XYZ file of C-alpha atoms in Angstrom:
758
model
C 46.015 31.098 44.301
C 44.396 33.655 42.059
C 45.215 37.172 42.604
C 48.708 36.572 44.665
C 50.106 39.221 42.297
C 48.625 42.122 40.503
C 50.022 44.710 38.061
C 48.692 47.969 36.186
C 49.396 47.498 32.719
C 48.454 50.867 31.086
C 46.528 51.147 28.098
C 47.216 48.196 25.955
C 44.637 48.400 23.262
C 44.942 52.399 23.035
C 41.184 52.767 24.121
C 41.725 55.205 26.344
C 40.869 53.152 29.536
C 43.671 51.350 31.662
C 44.189 47.729 31.712
C 45.769 45.052 34.487
C 46.969 41.701 35.198
C 46.471 39.305 37.814
C 48.496 36.467 38.523
C 47.555 32.621 39.744
C 51.014 30.936 40.065
C 49.649 27.679 41.422
C 46.913 27.200 38.666
C 48.918 24.439 36.981
C 52.346 25.754 36.220
C 50.862 29.219 36.632
C 48.616 31.722 34.773
C 48.317 35.340 34.210
C 45.078 36.869 33.194
C 45.010 40.108 31.309
C 41.850 42.423 31.896
C 40.695 45.352 29.864
C 39.285 48.604 31.249
C 36.124 50.150 29.703
C 33.563 53.090 29.945
C 31.521 50.834 32.042
C 34.397 49.649 34.197
C 36.449 46.199 33.848
C 35.329 43.816 31.349
C 34.783 40.490 33.204
C 36.055 38.154 30.553
C 39.963 38.191 30.196
C 41.025 39.437 26.881
C 44.069 37.032 27.187
C 45.401 34.224 29.457
C 49.137 33.927 29.588
C 50.269 30.260 30.714
C 53.524 28.990 32.374
C 53.237 25.593 30.507
C 53.563 27.587 27.205
C 57.193 29.044 28.371
C 57.962 25.936 30.504
C 58.317 27.876 33.843
C 56.781 26.667 37.176
C 54.935 29.028 39.493
C 54.480 31.288 36.623
C 52.876 34.680 37.597
C 53.897 34.611 41.178
C 55.449 38.404 40.697
C 54.431 40.852 38.008
C 55.523 44.282 36.687
C 53.920 46.418 34.172
C 53.448 49.814 32.786
C 57.103 49.980 31.122
C 57.836 50.344 27.415
C 60.778 47.886 27.215
C 61.001 47.930 23.296
C 59.864 51.695 22.368
C 56.913 50.964 20.430
C 54.782 53.207 22.413
C 52.933 50.113 24.043
C 53.472 48.871 27.715
C 54.930 45.563 28.177
C 54.699 42.881 31.110
C 57.336 41.216 33.012
C 56.197 37.936 34.970
C 58.457 36.461 37.400
C 58.295 32.998 39.226
C 59.697 31.098 42.025
C 62.289 29.840 39.881
C 65.223 31.347 38.324
C 63.250 32.739 35.392
C 61.219 35.715 34.324
C 59.481 36.123 31.272
C 58.922 39.432 29.274
C 55.851 39.893 27.399
C 55.732 42.794 24.840
C 52.606 44.390 23.933
C 51.844 44.592 20.063
C 50.568 47.694 18.199
C 46.730 47.834 17.460
C 45.530 48.718 13.863
C 42.124 50.116 13.335
C 40.972 49.071 9.852
C 38.262 51.012 7.926
C 36.364 48.849 5.209
C 33.670 49.866 2.598
C 31.798 47.618 0.074
C 30.440 49.314 -3.072
C 27.438 47.486 -5.063
C 26.580 48.126 -8.677
C 23.630 48.095 -9.610
C 22.125 48.713 -6.254
C 18.863 46.697 -7.132
C 18.507 43.684 -9.476
C 16.361 43.939 -12.372
C 15.685 40.338 -13.543
C 14.191 42.051 -16.827
C 17.424 43.794 -17.668
C 20.115 41.168 -18.231
C 23.506 43.130 -18.000
C 26.038 40.314 -18.176
C 28.379 39.597 -21.202
C 26.162 37.270 -23.348
C 23.163 39.468 -22.502
C 21.160 36.738 -20.808
C 21.931 36.880 -17.232
C 22.031 39.487 -14.485
C 25.489 40.674 -13.104
C 26.393 42.528 -9.909
C 29.884 44.450 -9.539
C 31.299 44.574 -6.118
C 34.292 46.713 -4.877
C 35.708 46.538 -1.430
C 38.116 49.217 -0.009
C 40.591 49.289 3.084
C 42.546 51.577 4.911
C 44.167 51.734 8.573
C 45.390 54.112 11.312
C 47.356 53.166 14.196
C 49.064 54.644 17.345
C 51.566 56.561 17.215
C 50.875 58.323 14.199
C 54.781 57.592 13.127
C 54.077 53.926 13.134
C 53.364 52.898 9.605
C 54.227 49.616 8.627
C 53.154 47.851 5.268
C 50.116 45.958 6.184
C 48.596 42.809 4.091
C 44.646 42.158 4.456
C 43.172 38.725 3.353
C 39.458 39.305 2.336
C 36.553 37.148 1.616
C 33.126 38.068 -0.050
C 30.406 35.385 0.654
C 27.153 35.661 -1.779
C 23.842 34.844 -0.498
C 25.126 34.114 2.975
C 21.519 34.104 4.640
C 20.205 31.522 1.960
C 23.435 29.232 2.234
C 23.029 29.267 6.033
C 19.434 28.013 5.669
C 20.883 25.201 3.852
C 19.704 26.463 0.611
C 21.602 26.853 -2.646
C 23.045 30.173 -3.041
C 21.500 32.219 -6.267
C 25.080 33.777 -7.320
C 28.121 32.613 -8.831
C 31.342 34.994 -8.454
C 33.155 35.130 -11.809
C 36.507 36.288 -10.561
C 37.227 33.958 -7.870
C 40.309 31.686 -6.820
C 40.796 28.215 -7.962
C 40.107 27.014 -4.454
C 37.093 29.027 -3.690
C 33.554 27.785 -4.162
C 31.102 29.383 -6.655
C 29.504 31.551 -4.070
C 32.711 33.189 -2.624
C 35.527 35.361 -4.028
C 38.844 36.096 -1.942
C 41.638 38.704 -2.267
C 44.473 40.263 -0.718
C 45.091 44.268 -0.428
C 48.601 45.821 0.554
C 48.275 48.741 2.543
C 51.665 50.677 2.484
C 51.204 53.052 5.374
C 48.578 54.517 7.308
C 45.445 56.364 5.654
C 46.577 54.308 2.454
C 43.352 53.507 0.605
C 43.398 50.148 -1.282
C 40.445 48.606 -3.286
C 39.669 45.169 -4.616
C 36.929 44.559 -7.590
C 34.928 41.160 -8.280
C 31.678 40.240 -10.078
C 28.891 37.688 -9.545
C 26.071 36.647 -11.729
C 22.681 35.350 -10.677
C 21.699 31.999 -11.737
C 19.175 31.267 -14.346
C 15.446 30.674 -13.081
C 15.885 32.287 -9.901
C 12.842 31.366 -7.590
C 13.434 33.752 -4.630
C 12.946 36.936 -6.290
C 11.933 38.932 -3.131
C 14.327 38.251 -0.562
C 17.553 40.314 -0.852
C 21.278 38.803 -1.635
C 23.157 39.535 1.361
C 27.008 39.632 0.654
C 29.397 39.286 3.605
C 32.687 40.554 3.502
C 35.202 39.091 6.297
C 38.922 40.151 6.351
C 41.939 38.997 8.617
C 45.425 40.454 9.114
C 47.906 38.599 7.173
C 50.784 37.389 9.519
C 54.260 38.034 8.621
C 57.009 35.556 8.740
C 59.056 35.655 12.086
C 62.646 36.336 11.728
C 65.108 34.771 14.009
C 67.006 37.026 16.356
C 70.838 37.484 15.860
C 72.436 37.511 19.145
C 73.964 40.944 20.036
C 71.241 42.923 18.157
C 68.288 44.746 19.666
C 64.951 43.140 19.987
C 63.199 42.852 16.873
C 59.717 44.495 16.339
C 56.645 42.753 16.953
C 53.938 42.198 14.180
C 50.589 44.459 14.899
C 47.163 42.931 15.292
C 43.797 44.146 14.457
C 41.437 45.791 17.055
C 39.646 43.082 18.789
C 36.756 45.475 19.637
C 36.193 46.175 16.323
C 34.246 43.845 13.795
C 35.820 42.301 10.891
C 32.990 41.587 9.031
C 30.359 43.685 7.008
C 26.941 42.785 5.615
C 25.596 44.306 2.473
C 22.119 43.698 0.914
C 21.000 43.732 -2.913
C 17.481 44.068 -3.318
C 15.368 42.999 -6.236
C 13.087 45.307 -8.179
C 9.527 44.354 -6.796
C 7.214 43.984 -9.783
C 3.575 43.600 -9.174
C 3.725 45.108 -5.756
C 2.004 48.494 -6.278
C 3.137 51.790 -6.264
C 4.551 51.588 -2.811
C 6.833 48.817 -4.171
C 5.722 46.729 -1.264
C 4.190 43.401 -2.187
C 0.931 42.862 0.076
C -0.515 39.572 -0.962
C -3.679 38.206 0.128
C -3.330 34.347 -0.061
C -6.502 32.600 1.175
C -7.174 28.799 1.398
C -10.916 28.822 0.316
C -11.551 25.560 1.149
C -9.778 22.188 2.237
C -11.932 18.980 2.177
C -11.563 15.539 2.127
C -12.931 13.386 -0.854
C -13.426 9.916 -1.609
C -10.921 8.920 -4.807
C -13.382 7.480 -7.446
C -10.894 7.305 -10.135
C -7.474 8.686 -10.860
C -8.965 12.116 -11.685
C -12.313 11.962 -10.222
C -12.926 12.771 -6.699
C -16.148 12.717 -4.474
C -16.429 14.798 -1.320
C -17.119 12.824 1.693
C -20.414 13.681 3.755
C -20.360 16.191 6.498
C -21.395 15.734 10.002
C -24.598 17.631 11.464
C -22.622 20.911 11.931
C -21.073 20.937 8.444
C -17.629 21.469 9.585
C -16.120 17.796 9.711
C -16.069 15.213 7.176
C -17.017 11.656 7.903
C -14.636 9.093 6.534
C -15.550 5.315 6.760
C -12.472 3.165 6.303
C -13.630 0.364 4.226
C -10.901 -0.919 1.910
C -10.164 2.568 0.693
C -6.132 2.706 0.208
C -6.032 6.415 -0.755
C -8.112 9.448 0.121
C -7.817 12.955 -1.627
C -7.630 16.185 -0.021
C -9.113 19.077 -2.157
C -7.442 22.496 -1.995
C -8.353 25.952 -3.363
C -5.961 28.755 -3.109
C -6.637 32.322 -4.212
C -4.890 35.601 -4.226
C -7.551 38.260 -4.661
C -8.209 41.475 -3.054
C -9.764 41.538 0.170
C -11.910 44.642 -0.705
C -13.044 44.750 -4.087
C -13.924 48.590 -3.613
C -10.166 48.973 -2.776
C -8.050 46.475 -5.036
C -4.789 48.175 -4.315
C -4.697 47.690 -0.840
C -3.746 43.985 -0.891
C -3.808 41.137 -3.359
C -0.362 41.878 -4.910
C 1.859 39.190 -6.384
C 2.853 36.593 -3.685
C 6.358 35.721 -4.246
C 7.552 32.122 -3.366
C 3.946 31.066 -2.565
C 3.912 27.906 -0.940
C 1.465 25.563 0.721
C 3.082 23.698 3.524
C 1.139 20.534 4.572
C 1.608 18.572 7.954
C 0.145 15.244 7.936
C -0.742 12.844 10.997
C 0.939 9.652 11.434
C -2.068 7.988 9.945
C -1.621 9.705 6.606
C 0.952 9.432 4.097
C 1.645 11.696 0.903
C 1.464 9.845 -2.335
C 0.911 12.321 -4.832
C -0.924 15.110 -6.320
C -3.600 15.712 -9.053
C -4.857 18.845 -10.595
C -8.007 19.075 -13.101
C -6.004 21.565 -15.110
C -2.258 20.322 -15.815
C -1.010 24.106 -15.911
C -2.238 24.765 -12.552
C -0.586 21.496 -11.092
C 1.664 22.585 -8.381
C 4.987 21.197 -7.716
C 4.710 19.210 -4.386
C 7.850 17.714 -2.603
C 7.539 15.717 0.462
C 10.398 14.715 3.076
C 11.660 11.128 3.642
C 8.725 9.775 5.823
C 6.151 11.680 3.570
C 4.662 13.442 6.619
C 5.523 16.954 5.666
C 4.707 18.353 2.062
C 5.791 21.636 0.382
C 3.676 22.570 -2.402
C 4.841 25.672 -4.662
C 2.220 27.746 -5.966
C 3.776 30.169 -8.009
C 6.633 32.553 -8.053
C 5.241 34.786 -7.988
C 1.345 33.927 -7.588
C -0.052 36.481 -9.516
C -2.648 38.853 -8.452
C -6.025 37.173 -9.129
C -4.623 33.918 -9.422
C -7.045 30.833 -8.335
C -5.433 27.099 -8.176
C -7.534 23.919 -7.179
C -5.661 20.676 -6.601
C -5.854 17.516 -4.665
C -3.313 15.854 -2.686
C -3.334 12.008 -2.570
C -2.878 10.491 0.797
C -2.295 6.989 1.414
C -4.372 5.607 4.481
C -2.005 2.754 5.171
C -1.211 4.148 8.585
C -4.815 4.145 9.859
C -5.296 1.717 12.946
C -8.596 0.871 14.638
C -7.434 3.269 17.337
C -7.772 6.312 14.568
C -10.788 8.421 15.574
C -9.952 11.631 13.516
C -7.711 12.694 10.649
C -6.214 16.443 11.050
C -3.885 17.890 8.423
C -2.340 21.186 9.410
C -2.360 23.603 6.347
C -0.130 26.694 6.223
C 0.186 29.119 3.232
C 3.552 30.851 3.109
C 5.075 33.773 1.008
C 7.825 36.256 1.250
C 5.342 38.966 0.318
C 3.799 41.242 3.083
C 1.023 39.132 4.583
C 0.429 37.608 8.075
C -0.728 34.185 7.570
C -2.016 31.510 10.102
C -2.324 27.781 9.797
C -5.706 26.204 9.384
C -6.649 22.363 10.085
C -8.770 20.165 7.697
C -10.444 17.712 10.143
C -12.119 14.128 9.062
C -13.848 11.933 11.789
C -13.214 8.095 11.096
C -15.647 5.511 11.115
C -13.635 2.304 10.695
C -15.406 -0.530 8.877
C -13.063 -3.253 9.163
C -13.490 -5.493 5.822
C -13.311 -8.915 7.976
C -15.261 -11.839 7.370
C -15.269 -15.067 9.425
C -16.265 -18.678 8.544
C -16.099 -21.975 10.348
C -16.169 -25.732 9.489
C -16.405 -28.797 11.671
C -14.513 -31.947 10.447
C -16.493 -34.238 10.726
C -19.926 -32.531 10.636
C -21.459 -35.844 12.361
C -20.329 -37.471 15.633
C -21.246 -40.610 17.099
C -21.221 -42.070 20.450
C -21.280 -45.504 22.105
C -19.589 -47.728 24.751
C -19.808 -47.723 28.375
C -19.685 -44.935 30.973
C -16.141 -44.152 32.470
C -15.582 -41.524 35.032
C -12.917 -38.631 34.439
C -10.301 -40.136 36.481
C -10.288 -43.336 34.446
C -9.407 -41.192 31.274
C -5.655 -41.647 30.316
C -5.556 -40.611 26.930
C -7.790 -38.593 24.275
C -9.022 -41.932 22.779
C -10.759 -42.680 26.067
C -12.832 -39.602 25.955
C -14.833 -40.212 22.525
C -15.030 -39.180 18.964
C -12.600 -36.545 17.544
C -13.577 -33.388 16.121
C -11.573 -30.683 14.546
C -12.929 -26.981 13.876
C -11.387 -24.652 11.676
C -12.311 -20.720 11.922
C -11.150 -18.718 9.180
C -10.875 -14.754 9.358
C -10.426 -13.202 6.081
C -9.350 -9.707 5.367
C -10.795 -8.471 2.114
C -9.334 -4.835 2.547
C -5.847 -3.462 2.977
C -3.597 -4.755 5.570
C -4.619 -3.579 9.156
C -2.392 -3.031 12.073
C -4.554 -3.639 14.772
C -1.983 -3.157 17.573
C -3.134 -6.162 19.561
C -6.629 -4.860 20.002
C -8.556 -7.249 18.037
C -9.274 -10.819 19.096
C -10.522 -14.038 17.493
C -12.674 -15.794 19.911
C -14.287 -19.176 19.987
C -17.081 -20.344 22.448
C -16.373 -23.765 23.108
C -19.177 -25.749 24.700
C -17.092 -27.807 27.221
C -19.805 -28.791 29.537
C -23.660 -29.335 29.455
C -26.002 -27.335 31.966
C -25.483 -29.848 34.929
C -21.754 -29.562 34.537
C -20.887 -32.765 32.997
C -18.303 -32.716 30.096
C -19.656 -32.135 26.601
C -16.700 -31.513 24.098
C -13.198 -31.691 25.721
C -10.761 -29.174 24.022
C -7.225 -30.627 23.346
C -5.542 -28.369 21.428
C -6.068 -24.595 20.209
C -3.605 -23.189 17.500
C -3.802 -19.921 15.530
C -2.071 -19.590 11.977
C -1.604 -15.910 10.672
C -2.319 -12.754 12.718
C 0.706 -12.838 14.270
C 3.175 -11.655 11.502
C 4.987 -13.874 9.005
C 6.001 -17.437 9.810
C 4.443 -17.020 13.574
C 1.872 -18.867 15.428
C -0.123 -17.146 18.108
C -0.932 -18.383 21.471
C -4.514 -18.396 22.703
C -5.765 -18.255 26.133
C -6.565 -20.281 28.261
C -4.702 -23.367 27.770
C -6.688 -26.401 26.489
C -6.358 -30.124 28.022
C -6.527 -29.283 31.385
C -6.553 -32.867 32.286
C -3.326 -33.360 30.487
C -4.639 -36.442 28.651
C -2.123 -38.135 26.073
C -2.409 -37.210 22.744
C -3.302 -40.219 20.334
C -0.039 -41.219 18.560
C -2.053 -41.019 15.165
C -3.042 -37.574 15.829
C 0.721 -36.758 15.970
C 1.425 -38.599 12.722
C -1.577 -36.925 10.925
C -0.055 -33.441 12.009
C 3.016 -34.506 10.333
C 1.228 -35.309 7.284
C -0.673 -32.103 7.464
C 2.567 -30.304 7.614
C 3.825 -32.165 4.477
C 0.640 -31.258 2.652
C -1.054 -34.536 2.762
C -4.649 -34.958 3.367
C -5.744 -36.644 6.720
C -6.964 -40.161 6.352
C -10.348 -40.900 7.657
C -10.259 -41.826 11.196
C -11.014 -45.671 12.316
C -13.752 -46.239 14.783
C -12.532 -47.003 18.255
C -13.939 -50.180 19.759
C -16.319 -49.949 22.813
C -17.795 -52.337 25.111
C -21.329 -53.622 25.094
C -24.402 -51.685 25.704
C -28.151 -52.022 25.360
C -29.492 -49.757 22.721
C -32.852 -47.730 22.929
C -35.606 -48.482 20.826
C -36.632 -45.879 18.015
C -39.886 -45.751 19.762
C -38.480 -44.645 22.973
C -36.276 -41.996 21.460
C -37.006 -38.430 22.106
C -37.030 -35.422 19.633
C -33.790 -33.403 18.637
C -31.849 -31.624 21.092
C -29.726 -28.825 20.753
C -26.845 -27.938 23.072
C -25.872 -24.265 22.891
C -24.508 -21.782 25.248
C -26.586 -18.950 24.041
C -29.833 -21.002 25.023
C -28.290 -22.034 28.312
C -28.224 -25.619 27.406
C -24.681 -25.840 27.545
C -21.826 -23.903 29.330
C -18.927 -22.465 27.223
C -15.087 -21.754 27.952
C -13.909 -18.847 25.871
C -10.707 -19.172 23.999
C -9.231 -15.704 22.856
C -6.491 -15.264 20.199
C -4.928 -11.937 19.508
C -4.986 -10.709 15.909
C -1.893 -8.479 16.049
C -1.574 -7.884 12.142
C -2.397 -9.800 9.019
C -2.778 -9.249 5.548
C -5.427 -12.004 3.926
C -6.290 -14.561 6.352
C -5.952 -16.256 9.707
C -7.092 -19.740 10.770
C -7.759 -20.925 14.198
C -7.645 -24.607 14.599
C -9.241 -26.388 17.668
C -9.216 -30.043 18.235
C -11.492 -31.894 20.675
C -13.284 -34.832 21.836
C -16.653 -35.848 22.400
C -17.488 -36.979 25.989
C -18.803 -40.326 25.256
C -19.827 -40.985 28.916
C -21.878 -37.814 29.188
C -23.805 -38.645 26.024
C -24.632 -42.345 27.283
C -25.768 -41.105 30.542
C -27.742 -38.086 29.535
C -28.775 -38.575 25.915
C -29.109 -42.338 25.005
C -32.701 -41.903 24.734
C -32.514 -38.961 22.292
C -32.742 -39.270 18.479
C -30.078 -36.760 17.472
C -28.153 -33.789 19.170
C -27.094 -30.434 17.777
C -23.947 -29.164 19.470
C -23.197 -25.480 18.628
C -19.839 -23.748 18.472
C -19.779 -20.027 17.995
C -16.691 -17.722 16.901
C -16.513 -14.081 16.683
C -14.191 -11.113 16.404
C -14.054 -8.519 19.308
C -12.170 -5.456 19.563
C -10.881 -4.068 22.879
C -10.944 -0.393 22.460
C -12.403 2.843 23.538
C -13.500 3.635 19.987
C -17.059 4.229 19.639
C -17.315 4.320 15.934
C -15.810 1.016 15.299
C -18.132 -1.009 12.901
C -17.551 -4.757 12.210
C -19.655 -6.686 9.649
C -19.992 -10.394 9.532
C -17.922 -10.593 12.605
C -19.503 -13.986 14.081
C -20.247 -17.540 12.795
C -22.132 -20.628 14.010
C -20.720 -23.910 13.559
C -23.335 -26.952 14.079
C -22.229 -30.710 14.657
C -24.926 -33.291 14.564
C -24.409 -35.964 17.353
C -26.154 -39.426 16.767
C -25.844 -43.006 18.715
C -23.589 -45.053 16.843
C -25.677 -47.482 14.575
C -22.276 -49.409 13.456
C -21.648 -50.444 17.042
C -25.111 -51.824 17.552
C -24.769 -54.361 14.894
C -21.026 -55.086 15.183
C -20.784 -55.485 18.953
C -23.772 -57.727 19.671
C -25.582 -58.215 23.000
C -24.988 -59.930 26.226
C -25.724 -64.025 26.269
C -28.470 -63.892 28.602
C -30.218 -61.401 26.460
C -29.825 -63.937 23.726
C -30.987 -66.734 25.977
C -34.211 -64.842 26.933
C -35.038 -63.862 23.275
C -34.961 -67.715 22.360
C -37.000 -68.846 25.217
C -39.360 -66.167 24.426
C -39.355 -67.038 20.835
C -40.352 -70.709 21.721
C -43.018 -70.073 23.895
C -44.631 -67.831 21.370
C -44.200 -70.402 18.803
C -45.758 -73.104 21.219
C -48.604 -70.778 21.898
C -49.341 -70.429 18.142
C -49.222 -74.131 17.378
C -51.662 -74.778 20.244
C -53.996 -72.077 19.075
C -54.022 -73.537 15.382
C -54.597 -77.037 16.690
C -57.558 -75.899 18.707
C -59.121 -74.164 15.665
C -58.466 -77.349 13.627
C -55.745 -75.936 11.562
C -53.846 -79.398 11.127
C -57.085 -81.552 10.070
C -57.094 -82.935 6.453
C -60.219 -82.557 4.086
C -61.786 -85.963 3.275
C -64.421 -86.784 0.288
C -67.346 -89.444 0.556
C -66.089 -92.911 -1.035
C -69.354 -93.026 -2.970
C -68.604 -90.087 -5.304
C -65.065 -90.523 -5.493
C -63.739 -92.892 -8.282
C -60.784 -95.243 -7.384
C -58.243 -96.501 -9.756
C -55.723 -99.374 -9.376
C -52.510 -100.022 -11.351
C -51.988 -103.123 -13.407
C -48.724 -104.445 -13.884
C -47.765 -105.862 -17.239
C -46.503 -109.326 -17.607
C -43.248 -109.643 -19.191
C -44.386 -111.838 -21.987
C -46.578 -108.745 -23.310
C -43.732 -106.494 -23.195
C -42.485 -108.000 -26.451
C -45.558 -106.666 -28.297
C -44.987 -103.423 -27.021
C -41.341 -103.210 -28.427
C -42.321 -104.245 -31.705
C -44.858 -101.530 -32.066
C -43.323 -98.766 -34.726
C -45.665 -96.045 -33.800
C -45.179 -96.304 -30.035
C -48.930 -97.113 -29.702
C -50.138 -99.944 -27.945
C -53.747 -101.235 -28.252
C -55.534 -101.537 -25.045
C -57.678 -104.422 -26.048
C -54.246 -106.279 -26.395
C -52.646 -105.807 -23.031
C -54.858 -103.616 -20.892
C -57.159 -104.826 -17.983
C -60.791 -104.974 -18.324
C -62.327 -101.371 -17.308
C -64.521 -101.437 -14.449
C -67.240 -98.747 -13.457
C -67.348 -98.277 -9.715
C -64.921 -98.547 -6.674
C -63.064 -101.414 -8.275
C -62.350 -99.647 -11.359
C -58.718 -99.095 -12.106
C -57.182 -96.376 -14.708
C -55.739 -97.278 -17.933
C -52.054 -96.891 -18.256
C -50.292 -95.514 -21.178
C -47.008 -97.063 -22.574
C -44.796 -95.122 -20.023
C -46.723 -96.695 -16.948
C -48.830 -93.523 -16.111
C -52.422 -93.314 -16.097
C -54.026 -92.172 -19.541
C -55.629 -88.698 -19.193
C -58.837 -87.767 -20.602
C -59.774 -84.524 -22.124
C -60.667 -82.896 -18.839
C -57.333 -83.533 -17.731
C -58.399 -86.557 -14.972
C -57.108 -90.158 -15.448
C -59.629 -92.426 -17.848
C -61.301 -95.227 -15.897
C -60.420 -98.746 -17.302
C -63.116 -101.612 -17.755
C -63.665 -105.341 -16.265
């Protein structure tokens, strides 16, 4: 219950306005709130809160009594009662009003005039002085004040390294601080403390003042234990809470190159910021501009880096009044903010002397380039920022770099932007191959319901479509797709190529295989066990063995004379119907391969194309991008994979023909043979030619008697005289030829047998 008790305390802080106390005995163990008065009325925020828990009293603050000076120190005290049998006396502490002063020598820092011992650095001397007053004037205790001098406070609060180092500092003090203690013996006693700091070497910030902050506090004396029977011990004083206990002092630099008014009014200008193609390490070529000449045109075609040419000047804006501006630009910087698609990689300058120092943050999205400290009047600097294009995706349509010149000199600066419109030329190429490139069909017609395994369908074919990335790795964010137009039906709706399995390797990240849609094998045919084995061998790096021909039943081939010309089955020509298999390409560095296994639907070809000499089945593949980008350019983004289909010639020889065909062929052959024989007989082909008996000589063989053979054996020369054993020669029909010793007729000079005589 706040306000159950109330008491006027008098002027606790000796500011001329009365103060009061409000009790809240049931707020926890009880609380008492002390409020100060002021010229504007009551200060709403309590200056102090007394709690019963601190003194172990319940219902603390149930009753209050104030305005009495119990200990005689001229400050009103407060008595707090409770519902218990305990009351607590709170005595007011005397208030000290401290005066302090900071003296600096020299008042301005001249970097050209070193004054430290050793002669090469600049030092600054500091002196702090304190005194105090209190009420009543007779109250004059010895007071100890602890003080701390903090150098370059503002720079340190910005997270930057302070530019000063205190020479006379305590062993526990950091370099930028010095601490000390002054003892004030009585009121109005003025005591000072001295210290010195020196500037660090190669100070960059030569324009902003060095801020020194003085802070002090009252040293708390040790409490003495009260001896029983003695009076109340005096209480320790406190500092005036409404008086600041800190003081700031600024030490300025002598500003050189800032004109007669000592005010540096620079004129930093970013003359141009244009994107360039990086030809070599130190050679750059500006990108072409659009029609209005304000935006560069950038085609991403394997360029890992791009250059941003920057030229900064510090020249007078009006040559007729050169002293108006163009003064030295202290701590001249160029702040660069890059989009997520670009990252800082380095800096190049044609003149190594003019090369600025550029530093980027951790993710290379912000760059700070120091142009000079100061960047002198009339200075000009040209350099190139090297930016990595690894973050550019197919959704990137524009590159915008925000540039801001900064200086601590007097100049109002505004950010500018360098823009480039992106034409993304994806360096992708697509190729495809069919294995095998020739297919054959044979067998008998089977319905779709009769198919149980993929071997029942027909010859197997495998397509491999390879997408190669010739440039840098692209993160397509799922917008690019590899598509294959699969001719699964002919124009009348019959099966053409039946898809069994579709698999994408690459394009999904390391070690991942992508899923393509829609799913193949909609008839859920059993996969050939040999195919499973081949896939295992492929995974082991072995080459797939040639597939054996699957047996098929008998069929009646069509003669070559009856076969038609070639036919092309292509979805683009309307001779086939295609299903589109689409596979997302999320990210890949070098290549992604799409494997599609299928089967030639044997029954369709037997029904529709048995009288065709050859067929060409066309499978098409391409890369598409689902994006709102209008300036996306894809080259070589499609391919055509043909496969030739023939009637199986091996099956014609190996499988034979039906028996009734053979019987008819034999009977037809016999009939043709009989007709030929009859025709030749009618024409007299089988009649023999005969000569007249009067003109043809006749010969008769003669047998040599046994007794005459001995004479033949005794002849040494092997010559037998015809007069001894030959029969007489006859001219005419009864003449017989003369036989030689070997029993054969003797031949004349004309090659005919010599006739004998009678």
